[in-house]
């Protein structure tokens, strides 16, 4: 309920409504693994506007599903995605802020921290280019990611370390 209230408050602050934008579907409930697989199967692209990730499992799953990735150029994305694996959105390091009541608890935990803000105009240009065909679709890194980040690969790496 608080998430939906924050969405409404943001619309009022911006003077915009969801009806003024491209179709947006909000899913405030957790999805099962099967439901997530259904979303991946219905999509062509996966766009992340994350401000920082230790490991973005959803991006990894989207890559394994063969989706064209559009992600910010920062943190974990740079660890497992190579140039050509994704369209990288430029970012700027800024103080971490959490508008809305939903983010109030995070504000305490992250006080004094910074994060990477994705350039929204650059992201919009990348997305427009994907829609109108100006940007060529990169082959997904599915095979490399599956072989590098599988449980089998993790077990082999652990045995090497031991």
mmCIF file with all atom_site columns, N, CA, C and O in Angstrom, residues 52 94-98 103-115:
data_model
loop_
_atom_site.group_PDB
_atom_site.id
_atom_site.type_symbol
_atom_site.label_atom_id
_atom_site.label_alt_id
_atom_site.label_comp_id
_atom_site.label_asym_id
_atom_site.label_entity_id
_atom_site.label_seq_id
_atom_site.pdbx_PDB_ins_code
_atom_site.Cartn_x
_atom_site.Cartn_y
_atom_site.Cartn_z
_atom_site.occupancy
_atom_site.B_iso_or_equiv
_atom_site.pdbx_formal_charge
_atom_site.auth_seq_id
_atom_site.auth_comp_id
_atom_site.auth_asym_id
_atom_site.auth_atom_id
_atom_site.pdbx_PDB_model_num
ATOM 1  N N  . UNK A 1 52  ? 22.805 1.171  -8.117 1.00 0.00 ? 52  UNK A N  1
ATOM 2  C CA . UNK A 1 52  ? 23.934 0.423  -7.580 1.00 0.00 ? 52  UNK A CA 1
ATOM 3  C C  . UNK A 1 52  ? 23.526 -1.005 -7.299 1.00 0.00 ? 52  UNK A C  1
ATOM 4  O O  . UNK A 1 52  ? 22.438 -1.244 -6.807 1.00 0.00 ? 52  UNK A O  1
ATOM 5  N N  . UNK A 1 94  ? 26.316 10.437 -7.214 1.00 0.00 ? 94  UNK A N  1
ATOM 6  C CA . UNK A 1 94  ? 25.578 11.476 -6.482 1.00 0.00 ? 94  UNK A CA 1
ATOM 7  C C  . UNK A 1 94  ? 25.241 10.965 -5.081 1.00 0.00 ? 94  UNK A C  1
ATOM 8  O O  . UNK A 1 94  ? 25.267 9.761  -4.829 1.00 0.00 ? 94  UNK A O  1
ATOM 9  N N  . UNK A 1 95  ? 24.902 11.871 -4.148 1.00 0.00 ? 95  UNK A N  1
ATOM 10 C CA . UNK A 1 95  ? 24.463 11.415 -2.820 1.00 0.00 ? 95  UNK A CA 1
ATOM 11 C C  . UNK A 1 95  ? 23.198 10.557 -2.933 1.00 0.00 ? 95  UNK A C  1
ATOM 12 O O  . UNK A 1 95  ? 22.306 10.856 -3.727 1.00 0.00 ? 95  UNK A O  1
ATOM 13 N N  . UNK A 1 96  ? 23.134 9.494  -2.151 1.00 0.00 ? 96  UNK A N  1
ATOM 14 C CA . UNK A 1 96  ? 21.964 8.619  -2.144 1.00 0.00 ? 96  UNK A CA 1
ATOM 15 C C  . UNK A 1 96  ? 20.811 9.318  -1.440 1.00 0.00 ? 96  UNK A C  1
ATOM 16 O O  . UNK A 1 96  ? 20.975 9.808  -0.326 1.00 0.00 ? 96  UNK A O  1
ATOM 17 N N  . UNK A 1 97  ? 19.674 9.373  -2.115 1.00 0.00 ? 97  UNK A N  1
ATOM 18 C CA . UNK A 1 97  ? 18.471 9.960  -1.526 1.00 0.00 ? 97  UNK A CA 1
ATOM 19 C C  . UNK A 1 97  ? 17.311 9.014  -1.736 1.00 0.00 ? 97  UNK A C  1
ATOM 20 O O  . UNK A 1 97  ? 17.285 8.260  -2.710 1.00 0.00 ? 97  UNK A O  1
ATOM 21 N N  . UNK A 1 98  ? 16.346 9.064  -0.833 1.00 0.00 ? 98  UNK A N  1
ATOM 22 C CA . UNK A 1 98  ? 15.221 8.154  -0.876 1.00 0.00 ? 98  UNK A CA 1
ATOM 23 C C  . UNK A 1 98  ? 13.926 8.924  -0.674 1.00 0.00 ? 98  UNK A C  1
ATOM 24 O O  . UNK A 1 98  ? 13.488 9.106  0.454  1.00 0.00 ? 98  UNK A O  1
ATOM 25 N N  . UNK A 1 103 ? 10.994 4.786  1.152  1.00 0.00 ? 103 UNK A N  1
ATOM 26 C CA . UNK A 1 103 ? 12.444 4.883  1.261  1.00 0.00 ? 103 UNK A CA 1
ATOM 27 C C  . UNK A 1 103 ? 12.950 5.455  2.570  1.00 0.00 ? 103 UNK A C  1
ATOM 28 O O  . UNK A 1 103 ? 14.162 5.545  2.785  1.00 0.00 ? 103 UNK A O  1
ATOM 29 N N  . UNK A 1 104 ? 12.071 5.857  3.470  1.00 0.00 ? 104 UNK A N  1
ATOM 30 C CA . UNK A 1 104 ? 12.497 6.501  4.724  1.00 0.00 ? 104 UNK A CA 1
ATOM 31 C C  . UNK A 1 104 ? 13.420 5.604  5.541  1.00 0.00 ? 104 UNK A C  1
ATOM 32 O O  . UNK A 1 104 ? 14.398 6.074  6.123  1.00 0.00 ? 104 UNK A O  1
ATOM 33 N N  . UNK A 1 105 ? 13.129 4.309  5.588  1.00 0.00 ? 105 UNK A N  1
ATOM 34 C CA . UNK A 1 105 ? 13.975 3.399  6.356  1.00 0.00 ? 105 UNK A CA 1
ATOM 35 C C  . UNK A 1 105 ? 15.353 3.286  5.729  1.00 0.00 ? 105 UNK A C  1
ATOM 36 O O  . UNK A 1 105 ? 16.363 3.226  6.429  1.00 0.00 ? 105 UNK A O  1
ATOM 37 N N  . UNK A 1 106 ? 15.418 3.265  4.404  1.00 0.00 ? 106 UNK A N  1
ATOM 38 C CA . UNK A 1 106 ? 16.708 3.176  3.717  1.00 0.00 ? 106 UNK A CA 1
ATOM 39 C C  . UNK A 1 106 ? 17.539 4.429  3.948  1.00 0.00 ? 106 UNK A C  1
ATOM 40 O O  . UNK A 1 106 ? 18.760 4.376  3.971  1.00 0.00 ? 106 UNK A O  1
ATOM 41 N N  . UNK A 1 107 ? 16.887 5.571  4.103  1.00 0.00 ? 107 UNK A N  1
ATOM 42 C CA . UNK A 1 107 ? 17.602 6.829  4.309  1.00 0.00 ? 107 UNK A CA 1
ATOM 43 C C  . UNK A 1 107 ? 18.497 6.735  5.546  1.00 0.00 ? 107 UNK A C  1
ATOM 44 O O  . UNK A 1 107 ? 19.614 7.227  5.536  1.00 0.00 ? 107 UNK A O  1
ATOM 45 N N  . UNK A 1 108 ? 18.018 6.083  6.585  1.00 0.00 ? 108 UNK A N  1
ATOM 46 C CA . UNK A 1 108 ? 18.801 5.940  7.814  1.00 0.00 ? 108 UNK A CA 1
ATOM 47 C C  . UNK A 1 108 ? 20.014 5.045  7.554  1.00 0.00 ? 108 UNK A C  1
ATOM 48 O O  . UNK A 1 108 ? 21.147 5.378  7.904  1.00 0.00 ? 108 UNK A O  1
ATOM 49 N N  . UNK A 1 109 ? 19.799 3.916  6.908  1.00 0.00 ? 109 UNK A N  1
ATOM 50 C CA . UNK A 1 109 ? 20.871 2.953  6.667  1.00 0.00 ? 109 UNK A CA 1
ATOM 51 C C  . UNK A 1 109 ? 21.946 3.516  5.735  1.00 0.00 ? 109 UNK A C  1
ATOM 52 O O  . UNK A 1 109 ? 23.130 3.264  5.915  1.00 0.00 ? 109 UNK A O  1
ATOM 53 N N  . UNK A 1 110 ? 21.540 4.269  4.713  1.00 0.00 ? 110 UNK A N  1
ATOM 54 C CA . UNK A 1 110 ? 22.470 4.755  3.696  1.00 0.00 ? 110 UNK A CA 1
ATOM 55 C C  . UNK A 1 110 ? 22.909 6.205  3.906  1.00 0.00 ? 110 UNK A C  1
ATOM 56 O O  . UNK A 1 110 ? 23.510 6.804  3.012  1.00 0.00 ? 110 UNK A O  1
ATOM 57 N N  . UNK A 1 111 ? 22.639 6.783  5.061  1.00 0.00 ? 111 UNK A N  1
ATOM 58 C CA . UNK A 1 111 ? 22.977 8.183  5.308  1.00 0.00 ? 111 UNK A CA 1
ATOM 59 C C  . UNK A 1 111 ? 24.469 8.423  5.035  1.00 0.00 ? 111 UNK A C  1
ATOM 60 O O  . UNK A 1 111 ? 25.335 7.698  5.510  1.00 0.00 ? 111 UNK A O  1
ATOM 61 N N  . UNK A 1 112 ? 24.755 9.447  4.229  1.00 0.00 ? 112 UNK A N  1
ATOM 62 C CA . UNK A 1 112 ? 26.124 9.783  3.880  1.00 0.00 ? 112 UNK A CA 1
ATOM 63 C C  . UNK A 1 112 ? 26.691 8.990  2.718  1.00 0.00 ? 112 UNK A C  1
ATOM 64 O O  . UNK A 1 112 ? 27.829 9.206  2.306  1.00 0.00 ? 112 UNK A O  1
ATOM 65 N N  . UNK A 1 113 ? 25.915 8.056  2.174  1.00 0.00 ? 113 UNK A N  1
ATOM 66 C CA . UNK A 1 113 ? 26.383 7.223  1.057  1.00 0.00 ? 113 UNK A CA 1
ATOM 67 C C  . UNK A 1 113 ? 26.111 7.898  -0.286 1.00 0.00 ? 113 UNK A C  1
ATOM 68 O O  . UNK A 1 113 ? 25.321 8.826  -0.385 1.00 0.00 ? 113 UNK A O  1
ATOM 69 N N  . UNK A 1 114 ? 26.760 7.375  -1.302 1.00 0.00 ? 114 UNK A N  1
ATOM 70 C CA . UNK A 1 114 ? 26.516 7.834  -2.667 1.00 0.00 ? 114 UNK A CA 1
ATOM 71 C C  . UNK A 1 114 ? 26.091 6.648  -3.508 1.00 0.00 ? 114 UNK A C  1
ATOM 72 O O  . UNK A 1 114 ? 26.282 5.501  -3.138 1.00 0.00 ? 114 UNK A O  1
ATOM 73 N N  . UNK A 1 115 ? 25.504 6.956  -4.654 1.00 0.00 ? 115 UNK A N  1
ATOM 74 C CA . UNK A 1 115 ? 25.166 5.943  -5.631 1.00 0.00 ? 115 UNK A CA 1
ATOM 75 C C  . UNK A 1 115 ? 25.289 6.525  -7.015 1.00 0.00 ? 115 UNK A C  1
ATOM 76 O O  . UNK A 1 115 ? 25.590 7.689  -7.179 1.00 0.00 ? 115 UNK A O  1
#
